[in-house]
Coordinates of C-alpha atoms and ligand atoms in Angstrom, one line a residue:
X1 CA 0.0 0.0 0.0
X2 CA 1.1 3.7 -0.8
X3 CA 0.3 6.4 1.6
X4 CA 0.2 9.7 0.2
X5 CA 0.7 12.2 2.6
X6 CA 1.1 16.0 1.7
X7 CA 2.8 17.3 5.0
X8 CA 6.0 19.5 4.7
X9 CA 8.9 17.4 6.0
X10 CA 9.8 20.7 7.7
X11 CA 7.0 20.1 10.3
X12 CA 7.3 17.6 13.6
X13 CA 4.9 14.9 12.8
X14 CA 3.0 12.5 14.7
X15 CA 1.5 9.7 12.9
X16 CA -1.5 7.7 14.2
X17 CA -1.8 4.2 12.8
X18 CA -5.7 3.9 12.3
X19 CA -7.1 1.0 14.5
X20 CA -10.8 1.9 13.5
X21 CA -11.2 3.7 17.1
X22 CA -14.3 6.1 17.0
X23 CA -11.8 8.8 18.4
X24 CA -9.2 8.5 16.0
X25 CA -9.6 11.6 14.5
X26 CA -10.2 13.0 18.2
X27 CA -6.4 12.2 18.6
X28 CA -5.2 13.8 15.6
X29 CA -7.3 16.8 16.6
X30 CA -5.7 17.0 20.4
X31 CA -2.2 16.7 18.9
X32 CA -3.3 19.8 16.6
X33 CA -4.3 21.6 18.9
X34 CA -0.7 21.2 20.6
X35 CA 0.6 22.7 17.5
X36 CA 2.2 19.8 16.2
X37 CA 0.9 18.8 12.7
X38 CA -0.7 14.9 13.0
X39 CA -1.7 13.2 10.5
X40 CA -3.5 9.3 10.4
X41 CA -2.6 6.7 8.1
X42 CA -3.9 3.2 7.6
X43 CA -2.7 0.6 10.6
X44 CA -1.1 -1.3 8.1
X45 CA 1.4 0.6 7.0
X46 CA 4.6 -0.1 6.8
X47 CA 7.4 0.5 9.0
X48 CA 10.0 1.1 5.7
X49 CA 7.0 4.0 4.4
X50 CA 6.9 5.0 8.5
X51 CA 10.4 5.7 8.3
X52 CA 10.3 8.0 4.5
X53 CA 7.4 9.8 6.4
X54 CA 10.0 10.5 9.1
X55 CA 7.7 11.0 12.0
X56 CA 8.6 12.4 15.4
X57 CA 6.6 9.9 17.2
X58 CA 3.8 7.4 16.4
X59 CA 0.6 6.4 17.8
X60 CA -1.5 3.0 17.6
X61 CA -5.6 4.2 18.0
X62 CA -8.1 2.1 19.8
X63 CA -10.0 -0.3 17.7
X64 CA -12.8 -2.8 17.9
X65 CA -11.1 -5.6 17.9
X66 CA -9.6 -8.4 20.1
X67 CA -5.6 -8.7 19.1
X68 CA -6.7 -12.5 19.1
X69 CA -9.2 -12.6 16.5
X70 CA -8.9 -14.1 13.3
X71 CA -8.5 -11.0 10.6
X72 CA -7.6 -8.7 13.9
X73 CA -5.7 -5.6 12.4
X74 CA -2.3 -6.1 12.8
X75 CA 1.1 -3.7 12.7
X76 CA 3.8 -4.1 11.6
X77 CA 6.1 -5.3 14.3
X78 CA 9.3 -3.6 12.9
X79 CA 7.5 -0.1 13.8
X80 CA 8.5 -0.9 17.6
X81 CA 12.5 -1.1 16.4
X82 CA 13.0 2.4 14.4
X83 CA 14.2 4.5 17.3
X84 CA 10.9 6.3 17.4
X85 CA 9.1 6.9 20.6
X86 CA 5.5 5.2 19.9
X87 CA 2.6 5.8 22.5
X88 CA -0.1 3.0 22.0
X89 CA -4.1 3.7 23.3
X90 CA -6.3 1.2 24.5
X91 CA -5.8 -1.4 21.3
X92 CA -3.0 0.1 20.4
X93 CA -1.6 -1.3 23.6
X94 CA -2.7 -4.3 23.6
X95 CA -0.9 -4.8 19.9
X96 CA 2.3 -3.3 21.2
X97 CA 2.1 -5.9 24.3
X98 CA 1.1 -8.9 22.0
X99 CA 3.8 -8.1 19.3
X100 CA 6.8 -7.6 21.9
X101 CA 6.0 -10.9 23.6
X102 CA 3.8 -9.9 25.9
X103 CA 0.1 -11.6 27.2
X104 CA -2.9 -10.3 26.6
X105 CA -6.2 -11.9 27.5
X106 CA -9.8 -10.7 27.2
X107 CA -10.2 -9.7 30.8
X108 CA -14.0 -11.2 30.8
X109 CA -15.6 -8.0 31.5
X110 CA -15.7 -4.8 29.1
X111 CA -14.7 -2.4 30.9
X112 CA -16.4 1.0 30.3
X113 CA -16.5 4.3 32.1
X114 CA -14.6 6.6 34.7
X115 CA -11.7 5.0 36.4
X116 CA -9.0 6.5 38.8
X117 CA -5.7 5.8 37.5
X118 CA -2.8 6.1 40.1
X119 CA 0.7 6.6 39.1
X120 CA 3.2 4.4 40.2
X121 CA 6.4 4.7 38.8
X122 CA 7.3 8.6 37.9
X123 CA 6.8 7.8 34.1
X124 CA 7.7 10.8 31.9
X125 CA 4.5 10.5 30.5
X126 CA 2.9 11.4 33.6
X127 CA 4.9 14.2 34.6
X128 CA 3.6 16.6 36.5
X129 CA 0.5 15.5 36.9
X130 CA 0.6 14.1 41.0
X131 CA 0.1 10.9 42.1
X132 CA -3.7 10.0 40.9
X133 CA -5.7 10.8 37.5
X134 CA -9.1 10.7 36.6
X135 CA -9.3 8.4 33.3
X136 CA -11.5 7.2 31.0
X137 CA -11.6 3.5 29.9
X138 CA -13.4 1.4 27.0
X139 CA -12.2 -1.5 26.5
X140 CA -12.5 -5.4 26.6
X141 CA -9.0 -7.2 26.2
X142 CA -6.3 -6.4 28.9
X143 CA -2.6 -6.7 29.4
X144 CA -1.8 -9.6 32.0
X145 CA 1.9 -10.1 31.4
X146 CA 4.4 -7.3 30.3
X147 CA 6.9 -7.7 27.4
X148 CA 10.6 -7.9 28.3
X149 CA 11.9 -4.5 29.3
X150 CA 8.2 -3.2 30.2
X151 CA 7.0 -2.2 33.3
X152 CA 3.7 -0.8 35.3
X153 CA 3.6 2.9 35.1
X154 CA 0.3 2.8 36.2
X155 CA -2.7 1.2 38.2
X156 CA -6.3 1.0 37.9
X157 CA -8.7 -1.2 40.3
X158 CA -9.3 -3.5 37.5
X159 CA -5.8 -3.2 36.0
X160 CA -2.1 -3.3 37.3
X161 CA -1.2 -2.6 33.5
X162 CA -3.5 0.1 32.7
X163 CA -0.4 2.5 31.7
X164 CA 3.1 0.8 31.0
X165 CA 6.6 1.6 29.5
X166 CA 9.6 0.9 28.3
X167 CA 11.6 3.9 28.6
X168 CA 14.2 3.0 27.3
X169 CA 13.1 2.3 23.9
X170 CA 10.4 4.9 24.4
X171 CA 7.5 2.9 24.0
X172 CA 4.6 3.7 25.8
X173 CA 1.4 2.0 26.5
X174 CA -2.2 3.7 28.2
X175 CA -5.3 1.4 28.4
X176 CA -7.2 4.6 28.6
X177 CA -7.6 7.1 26.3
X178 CA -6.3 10.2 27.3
X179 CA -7.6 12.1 23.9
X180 CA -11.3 12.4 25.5
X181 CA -12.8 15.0 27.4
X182 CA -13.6 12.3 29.8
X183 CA -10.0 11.9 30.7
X184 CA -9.6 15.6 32.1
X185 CA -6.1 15.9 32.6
X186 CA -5.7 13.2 29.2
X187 CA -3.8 16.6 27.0
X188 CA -1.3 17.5 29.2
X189 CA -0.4 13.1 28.8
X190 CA -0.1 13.9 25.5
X191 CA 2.0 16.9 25.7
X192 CA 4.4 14.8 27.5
X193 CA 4.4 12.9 24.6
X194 CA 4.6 14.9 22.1
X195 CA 7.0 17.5 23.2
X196 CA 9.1 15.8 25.7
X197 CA 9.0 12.4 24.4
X198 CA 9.5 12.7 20.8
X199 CA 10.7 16.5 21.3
X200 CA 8.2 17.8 18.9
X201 CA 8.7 21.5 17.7
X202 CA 5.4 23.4 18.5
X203 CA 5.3 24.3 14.5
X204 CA 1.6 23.6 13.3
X205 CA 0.1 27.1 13.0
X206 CA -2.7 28.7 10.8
X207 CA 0.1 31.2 9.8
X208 CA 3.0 29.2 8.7
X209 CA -0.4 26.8 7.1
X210 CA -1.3 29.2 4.9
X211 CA 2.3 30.6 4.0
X212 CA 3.0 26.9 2.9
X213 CA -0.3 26.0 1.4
X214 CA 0.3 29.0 -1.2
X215 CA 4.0 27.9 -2.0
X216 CA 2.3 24.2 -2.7
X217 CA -0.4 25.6 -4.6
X218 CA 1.8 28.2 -6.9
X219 CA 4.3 24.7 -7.2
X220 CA 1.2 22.9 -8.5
X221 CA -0.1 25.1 -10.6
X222 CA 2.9 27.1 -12.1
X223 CA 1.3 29.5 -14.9
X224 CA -1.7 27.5 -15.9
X225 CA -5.5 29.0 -14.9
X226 CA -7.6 27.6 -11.9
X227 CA -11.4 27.3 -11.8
X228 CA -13.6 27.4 -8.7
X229 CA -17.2 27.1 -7.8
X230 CA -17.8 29.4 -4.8
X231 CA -21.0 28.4 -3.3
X232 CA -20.3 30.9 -0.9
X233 CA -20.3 28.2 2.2
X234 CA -17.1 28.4 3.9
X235 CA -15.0 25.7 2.5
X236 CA -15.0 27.0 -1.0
X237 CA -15.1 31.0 0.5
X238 CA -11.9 29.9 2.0
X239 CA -10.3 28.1 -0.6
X240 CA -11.4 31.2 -2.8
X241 CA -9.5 33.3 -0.3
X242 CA -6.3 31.2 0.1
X243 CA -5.8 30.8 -3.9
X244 CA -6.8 33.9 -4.5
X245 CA -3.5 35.0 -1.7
X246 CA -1.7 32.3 -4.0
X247 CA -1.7 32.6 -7.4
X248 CA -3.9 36.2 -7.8
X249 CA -5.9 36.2 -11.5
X250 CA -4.9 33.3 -12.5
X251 CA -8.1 31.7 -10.6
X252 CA -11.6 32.4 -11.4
X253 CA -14.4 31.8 -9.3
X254 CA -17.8 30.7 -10.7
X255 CA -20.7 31.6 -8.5
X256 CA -24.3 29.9 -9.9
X257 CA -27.0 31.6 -8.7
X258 CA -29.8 28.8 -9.0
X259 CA -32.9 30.4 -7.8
X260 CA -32.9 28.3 -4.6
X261 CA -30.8 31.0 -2.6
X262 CA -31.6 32.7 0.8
X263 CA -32.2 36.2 0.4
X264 CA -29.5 38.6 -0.9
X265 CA -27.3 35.5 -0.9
X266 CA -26.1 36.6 -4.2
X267 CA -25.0 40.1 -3.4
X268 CA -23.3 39.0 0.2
X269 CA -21.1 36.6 -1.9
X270 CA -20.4 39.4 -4.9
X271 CA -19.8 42.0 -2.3
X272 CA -17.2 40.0 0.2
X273 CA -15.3 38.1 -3.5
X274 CA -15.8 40.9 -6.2
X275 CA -15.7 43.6 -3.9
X276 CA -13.7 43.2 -1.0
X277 CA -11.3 40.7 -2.4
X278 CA -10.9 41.6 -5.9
X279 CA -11.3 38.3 -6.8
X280 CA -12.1 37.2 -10.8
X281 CA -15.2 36.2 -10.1
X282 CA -18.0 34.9 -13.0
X283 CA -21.5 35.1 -11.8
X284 CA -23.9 33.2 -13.5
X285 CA -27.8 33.6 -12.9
X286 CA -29.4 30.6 -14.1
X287 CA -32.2 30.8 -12.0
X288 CA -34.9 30.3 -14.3
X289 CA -33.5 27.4 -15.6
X290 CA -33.3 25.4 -12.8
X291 CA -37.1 26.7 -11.9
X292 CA -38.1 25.6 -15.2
X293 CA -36.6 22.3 -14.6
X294 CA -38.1 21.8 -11.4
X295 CA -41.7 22.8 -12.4
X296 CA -44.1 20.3 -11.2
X297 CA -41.4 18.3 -9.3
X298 CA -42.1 17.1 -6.0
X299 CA -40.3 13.6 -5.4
X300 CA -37.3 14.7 -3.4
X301 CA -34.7 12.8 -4.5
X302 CA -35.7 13.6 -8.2
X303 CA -35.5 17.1 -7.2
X304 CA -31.7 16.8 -6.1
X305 CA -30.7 14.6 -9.0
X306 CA -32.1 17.9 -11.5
X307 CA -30.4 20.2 -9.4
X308 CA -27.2 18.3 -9.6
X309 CA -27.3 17.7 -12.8
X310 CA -28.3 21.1 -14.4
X311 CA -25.4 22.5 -11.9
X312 CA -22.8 20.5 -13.7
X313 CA -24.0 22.0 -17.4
X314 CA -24.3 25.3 -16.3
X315 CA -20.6 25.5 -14.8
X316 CA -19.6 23.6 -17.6
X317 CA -20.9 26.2 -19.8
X318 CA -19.9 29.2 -17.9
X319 CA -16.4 27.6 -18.0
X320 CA -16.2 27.6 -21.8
X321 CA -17.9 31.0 -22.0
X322 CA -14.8 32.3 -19.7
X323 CA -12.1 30.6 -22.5
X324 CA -14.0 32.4 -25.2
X325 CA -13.6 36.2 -22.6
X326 CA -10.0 35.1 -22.5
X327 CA -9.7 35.0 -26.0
X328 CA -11.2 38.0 -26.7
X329 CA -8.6 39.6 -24.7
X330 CA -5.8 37.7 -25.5
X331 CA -5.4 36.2 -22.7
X332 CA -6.5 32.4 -23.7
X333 CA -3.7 29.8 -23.4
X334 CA -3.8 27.0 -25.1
X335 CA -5.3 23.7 -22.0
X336 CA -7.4 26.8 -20.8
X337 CA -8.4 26.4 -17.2
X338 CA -6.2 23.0 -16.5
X339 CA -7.2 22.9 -12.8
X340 CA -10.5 23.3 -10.6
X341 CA -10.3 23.9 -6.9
X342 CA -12.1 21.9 -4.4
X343 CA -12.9 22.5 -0.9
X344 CA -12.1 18.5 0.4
X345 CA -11.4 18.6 4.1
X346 CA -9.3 15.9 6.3
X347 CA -12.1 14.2 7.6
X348 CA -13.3 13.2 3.6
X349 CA -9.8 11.7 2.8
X350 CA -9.7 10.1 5.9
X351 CA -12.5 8.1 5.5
X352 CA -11.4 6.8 2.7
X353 CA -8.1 5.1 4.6
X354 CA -10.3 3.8 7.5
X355 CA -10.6 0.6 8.1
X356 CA -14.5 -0.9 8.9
X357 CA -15.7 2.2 7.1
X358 CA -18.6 0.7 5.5
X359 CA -19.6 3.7 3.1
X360 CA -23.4 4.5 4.6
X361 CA -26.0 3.6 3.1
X362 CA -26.6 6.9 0.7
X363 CA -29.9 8.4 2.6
X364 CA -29.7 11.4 0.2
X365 CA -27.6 12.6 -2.8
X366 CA -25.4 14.9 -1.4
X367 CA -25.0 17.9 -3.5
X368 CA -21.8 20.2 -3.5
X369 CA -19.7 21.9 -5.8
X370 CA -17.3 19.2 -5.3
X371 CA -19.8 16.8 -7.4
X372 CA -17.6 18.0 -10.5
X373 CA -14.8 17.1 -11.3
X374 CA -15.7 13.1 -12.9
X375 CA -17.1 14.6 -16.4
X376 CA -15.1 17.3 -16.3
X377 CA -11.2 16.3 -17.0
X378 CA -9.7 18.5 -14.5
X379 CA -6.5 18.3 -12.4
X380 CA -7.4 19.5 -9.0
X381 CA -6.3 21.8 -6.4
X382 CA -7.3 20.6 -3.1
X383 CA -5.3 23.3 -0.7
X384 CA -7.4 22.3 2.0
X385 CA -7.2 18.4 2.6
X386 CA -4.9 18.2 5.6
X387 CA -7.8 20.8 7.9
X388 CA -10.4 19.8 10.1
X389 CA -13.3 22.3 9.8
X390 CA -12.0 24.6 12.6
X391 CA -8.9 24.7 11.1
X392 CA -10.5 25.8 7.7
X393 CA -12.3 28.7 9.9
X394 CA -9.1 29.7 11.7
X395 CA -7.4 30.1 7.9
X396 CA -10.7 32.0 6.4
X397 CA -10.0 34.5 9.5
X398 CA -6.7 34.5 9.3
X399 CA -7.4 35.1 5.5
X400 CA -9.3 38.2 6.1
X401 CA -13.1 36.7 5.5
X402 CA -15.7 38.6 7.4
X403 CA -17.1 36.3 10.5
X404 CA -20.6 36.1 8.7
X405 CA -19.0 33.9 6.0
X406 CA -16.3 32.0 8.4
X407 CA -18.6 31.0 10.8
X408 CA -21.9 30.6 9.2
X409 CA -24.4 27.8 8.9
X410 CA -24.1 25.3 6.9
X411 CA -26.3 25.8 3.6
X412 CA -27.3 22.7 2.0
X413 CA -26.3 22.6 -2.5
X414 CA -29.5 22.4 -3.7
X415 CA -30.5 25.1 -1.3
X416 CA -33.9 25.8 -0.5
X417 CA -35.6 23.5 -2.7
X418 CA -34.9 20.5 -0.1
X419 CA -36.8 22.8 2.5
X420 CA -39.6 23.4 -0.1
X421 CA -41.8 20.4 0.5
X422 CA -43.8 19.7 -2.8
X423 CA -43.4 22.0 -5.9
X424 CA -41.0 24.9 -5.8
X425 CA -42.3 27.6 -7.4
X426 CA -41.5 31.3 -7.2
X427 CA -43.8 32.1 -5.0
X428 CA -43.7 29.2 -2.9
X429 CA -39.6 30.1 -2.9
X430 CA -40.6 33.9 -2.0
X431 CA -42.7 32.9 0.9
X432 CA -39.6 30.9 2.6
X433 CA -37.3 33.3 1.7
X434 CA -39.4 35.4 4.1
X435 CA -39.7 33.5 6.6
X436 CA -36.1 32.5 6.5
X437 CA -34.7 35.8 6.7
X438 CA -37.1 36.4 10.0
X439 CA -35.5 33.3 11.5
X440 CA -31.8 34.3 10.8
X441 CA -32.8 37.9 11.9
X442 CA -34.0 36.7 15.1
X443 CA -31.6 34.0 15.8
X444 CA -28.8 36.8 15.2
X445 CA -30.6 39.2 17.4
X446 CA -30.8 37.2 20.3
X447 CA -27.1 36.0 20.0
X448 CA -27.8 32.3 19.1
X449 CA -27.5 32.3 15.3
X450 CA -23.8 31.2 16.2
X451 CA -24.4 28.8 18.8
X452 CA -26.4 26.1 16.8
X453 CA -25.1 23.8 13.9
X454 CA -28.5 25.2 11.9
X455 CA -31.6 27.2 12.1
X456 CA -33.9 27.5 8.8
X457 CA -37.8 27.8 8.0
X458 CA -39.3 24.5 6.1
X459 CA -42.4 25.8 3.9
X460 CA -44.8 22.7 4.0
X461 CA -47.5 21.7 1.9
X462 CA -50.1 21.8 4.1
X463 CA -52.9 24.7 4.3
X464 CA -54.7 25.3 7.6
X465 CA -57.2 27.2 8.6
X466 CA -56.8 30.2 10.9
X467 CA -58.4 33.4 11.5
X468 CA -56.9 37.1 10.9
X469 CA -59.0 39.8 12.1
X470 CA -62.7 38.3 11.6
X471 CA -61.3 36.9 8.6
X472 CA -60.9 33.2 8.1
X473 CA -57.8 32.3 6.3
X474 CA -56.4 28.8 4.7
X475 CA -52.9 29.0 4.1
X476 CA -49.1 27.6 4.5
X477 CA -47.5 26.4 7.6
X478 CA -44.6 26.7 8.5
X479 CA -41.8 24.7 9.8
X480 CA -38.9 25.8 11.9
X481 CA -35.5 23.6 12.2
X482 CA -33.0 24.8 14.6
X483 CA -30.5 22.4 15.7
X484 CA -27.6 21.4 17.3
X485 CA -24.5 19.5 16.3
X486 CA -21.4 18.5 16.0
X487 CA -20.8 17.0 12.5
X488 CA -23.9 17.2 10.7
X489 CA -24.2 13.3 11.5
X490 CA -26.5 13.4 14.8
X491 CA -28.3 16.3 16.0
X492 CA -31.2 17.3 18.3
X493 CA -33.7 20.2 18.3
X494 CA -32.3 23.2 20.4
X495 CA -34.2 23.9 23.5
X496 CA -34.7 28.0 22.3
X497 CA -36.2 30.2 25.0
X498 CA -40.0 30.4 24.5
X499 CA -39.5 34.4 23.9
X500 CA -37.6 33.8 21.3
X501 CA -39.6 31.0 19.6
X502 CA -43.1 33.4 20.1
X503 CA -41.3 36.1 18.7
X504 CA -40.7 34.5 15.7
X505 CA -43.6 32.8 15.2
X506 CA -45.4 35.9 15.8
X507 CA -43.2 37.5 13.1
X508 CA -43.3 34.9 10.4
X509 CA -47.5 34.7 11.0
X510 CA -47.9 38.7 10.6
X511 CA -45.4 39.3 8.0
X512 CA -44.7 37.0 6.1
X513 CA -47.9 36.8 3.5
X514 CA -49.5 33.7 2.9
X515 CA -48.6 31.8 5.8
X516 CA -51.0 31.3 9.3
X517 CA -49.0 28.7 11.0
X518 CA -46.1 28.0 12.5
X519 CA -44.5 24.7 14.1
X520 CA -41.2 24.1 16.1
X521 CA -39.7 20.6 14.5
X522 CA -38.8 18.9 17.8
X523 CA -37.5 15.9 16.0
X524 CA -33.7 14.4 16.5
X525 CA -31.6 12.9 13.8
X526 CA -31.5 10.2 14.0
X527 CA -34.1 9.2 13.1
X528 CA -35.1 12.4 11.3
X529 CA -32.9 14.2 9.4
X530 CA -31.7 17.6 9.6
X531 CA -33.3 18.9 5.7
X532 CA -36.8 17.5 5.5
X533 CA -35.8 16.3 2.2
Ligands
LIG601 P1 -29.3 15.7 6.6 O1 -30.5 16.3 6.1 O2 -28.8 14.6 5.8 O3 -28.2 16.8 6.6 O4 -29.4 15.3 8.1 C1 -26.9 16.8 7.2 C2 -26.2 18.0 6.9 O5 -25.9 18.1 5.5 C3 -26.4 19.3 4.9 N1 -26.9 18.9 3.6 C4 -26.2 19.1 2.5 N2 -25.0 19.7 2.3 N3 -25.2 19.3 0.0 C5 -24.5 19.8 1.0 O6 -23.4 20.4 0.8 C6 -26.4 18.7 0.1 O7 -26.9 18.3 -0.9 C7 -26.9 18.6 1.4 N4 -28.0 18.0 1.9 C8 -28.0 18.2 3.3 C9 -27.6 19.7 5.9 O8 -27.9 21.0 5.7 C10 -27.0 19.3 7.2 O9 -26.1 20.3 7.7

């Protein structure tokens, strides 16, 4: 197997060997946030690719699995000979204790939960950090004799091995994991680590990130033209930002406007790219040809297949209209726009190293402006593939992009058509525009647009009756979705003070024309979902 990995070999680097633990990427984030780029690669690696990688120090995740099982996920046992200081977790542990000639056993029970680990032996690991730590365990299989050289560097009450050393070859072994919150004290473990173990440089910053990431990007690219579809949510805003700092003109951003945006979407994205940035930026309104496509559709998925479909033609299109502009002004090189820029974060090209990552079951097609690239023959720029998401929001800041587009919600590609239930028309489209903005409005006012993962209106296709002066009315209810969330994955309904809720209910009912209801979705995902489509 080939790893590609993309990190400077300037930078310290810690490599976690990927065990399928549900916190791997919680590790990789803890060691970020030490300022010490990480970066996780497959478990199976091997320890002649560890060494061109030229790590500071490695880690072995958690996992699932017993070290005994047939098809268990095994390391390469030469890792624990290369000089490098490796710290295993939980699993990771247990392989380090199994391939060094240690025993392991499943200890009968699973042991899950707080523990109270007491230090025993002055490990470097633990220094100072006293003489007990609260720790957090979750795990089956336990360590019952030590490999040559080992010993206890710690107790638990169900474990005399639940930390253990070798400190002379700097391995290290926790049966804990000191990466979750649960584990209070569990970062300044891993500083040890990191910066006094393996002597790591604290070198990972958004500064010297963005410095490099242009350099790699102006290497990739050299003189030839970039393409970019700005959708105005903040990977591609930031993306737009950092190539823009990169290579100047030579990238062109293509922003669709396909009838499905929130109000004044349009102009916030011209204003902050055209504007403020002086970015080349194409703006293409092809709103009435997505409406016309959608007219009389109401079968949600249908809907997002059109969408994603007509999105691909029309940036296609506007992509060959900006060759023929660059002609006219002598500015057309033969290959044209060779590259398009994506906003791909770590988390998408980790998942495709995993191990057990059984790609979900697709719930709904997904639409982005990264949907392009297949039918389009383009080499592409991906500056942002080693960030987490709050590393892309630290850059777009540290980029100069206004907070409104750093930290905003997340908008969903086909926009507000998934939160049009039934047909979307132009009116139905103008009524939720309404209402949306009143939510956003509100949310903002009272300070809590930027303390949930998403707040929208969902226009139903229901009609009530209700009763407006001594009028009787029969017309549109409304939905409202505010939730919160970590990843988009699982979410729940935010508990919103009831002020805030009547006020705007009372707002969308008396302004927003056409609508006499309004309900507060107290559903979580799962097993809703977020969109109602
Ligand atoms: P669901 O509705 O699947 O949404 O619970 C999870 C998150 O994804 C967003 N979403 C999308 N984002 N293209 C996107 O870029 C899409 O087609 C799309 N559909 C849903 C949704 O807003 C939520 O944050």
């Amino acid at each position: 197997m080939t790893v590609k990995t993309s990190a400077p070999p300037a930078h310290s680097k810690i490599l976690i060997l990927d065990f399928g633990s549900q916190y791997t990427q919680v590790i990789a984030r803890r060691i970020r946030e030490l300022q010490v780029y990480s970066e996780i690669v497959p478990f199976n690696i091997s320890s002649a690719e560890i060494e061109n990688l030229q790590p500071k120090g490695i880690i072995l995740s958690g996992g699932p699995a017993s070290v005994y099982e047939k098809d268990a996920p095994q390391v390469d046992p030469k890792i624990f000979s290369l000089g490098i200081p490796v710290l295993g977790i939980c699993y990771g542990l247990m392989q380090m204790a199994h391939h060094l000639g240690g025993q392991v056993e499943f200890s009968g029970r699973r042991e899950f939960g707080a523990g109270m680990l007491r230090i025993t032996n002055g490990s470097e690991l633990f220094d100072g950090l006293g003489a007990q730590l609260d720790v957090w365990n979750s795990h089956g299989d336990e360590v019952t004799a030590l490999p040559k050289g080992f010993r206890a560097a710690g107790q638990t009450d169900s474990s005399n091995f639940a930390a253990v050393e070798d400190p002379q070859r700097k391995l290290y072994g926790l049966q804990f994991h000191p990466e979750v919150a649960h584990t209070p004290r569990g970062k300044e473990i891993l500083q040890n680590f990191v910066y006094h173990i393996c002597h790591c440089a604290m070198d990972w910053t958004m500064g010297s990130f963005i410095e490099e990431a242009c350099e790699r990007v102006r290497r990739q690219v050299g003189d030839a033209k970039v393409v970019l579809g700005l959708s105005g949510g903040v990977d591609s805003s930031v993306v737009a930002a950092l190539l823009h700092k990169a290579i100047g003109d030579q990238l062109t951003c293509i922003f669709v406007n396909n009838g499905l945006l929130r109000d004044r979407e349009e102009e916030v994205v011209q204003r902050v790219f055209g504007e403020n940035f002086h970015v080349r930026l194409k703006y293409v309104d092809a709103s009435d040809r997505f409406l016309s496509k959608l007219r009389g559709v109401t079968e949600p998925e249908t809907k997002r297949k059109i969408i994603g479909n007509e999105f691909i033609e029309v940036f296609q299109h506007a992509t060959e209209e900006l060759l023929a502009e660059d002609r006219q002004n002598g500015a057309g090189k033969p290959g044209g726009y060779k590259f398009l820029a994506q906003g791909t974060l770590y988390p998408d090209v980790i998942e495709s190293v995993s191990i057990g990552g059984n790609p979900a079951q697709v719930i709904k097609t997904h639409h982005n402006v990264g949907g392009l690239p297949e039918k389009m023959h383009f080499a592409l720029v991906e500056p942002l593939r080693q960030l987490f998401k709050d590393e892309v929001r630290q850059a777009g800041s540290q980029l100069g992009l206004p907070k409104e587009v750093v930290y905003r919600q997340p908008f969903p590609g086909p926009g507000l058509a998934v939160r049009i239930l039934g047909e979307v028309t132009p009116e139905r489209l103008s009524i939720l525009r309404a209402a949306d903005t009143i939510v956003q409005s509100e949310m903002e006012a009272a300070d809590w647009y930027y303390k949930v993962w998403q707040s929208f209106a969902v226009l139903l296709p229901v009609q009530t009756v209700g009763v407006m002066g001594d009028q009787r009315t029969y017309e549109n209810t409304v939905a409202l979705r505010i939730v919160e969330s970590q990843d988009g994955m699982t979410a729940d309904w935010v508990r919103l003070p009831y002020e805030l809720l009547a006020r705007i209910s009372n707002r969308i009912s008396n302004e927003v024309k056409g609508v006499n209801r309004v309900c507060y979705d107290i559903s979580s995902k799962p097993p809703s979902t977020i969109e109602w489509e």
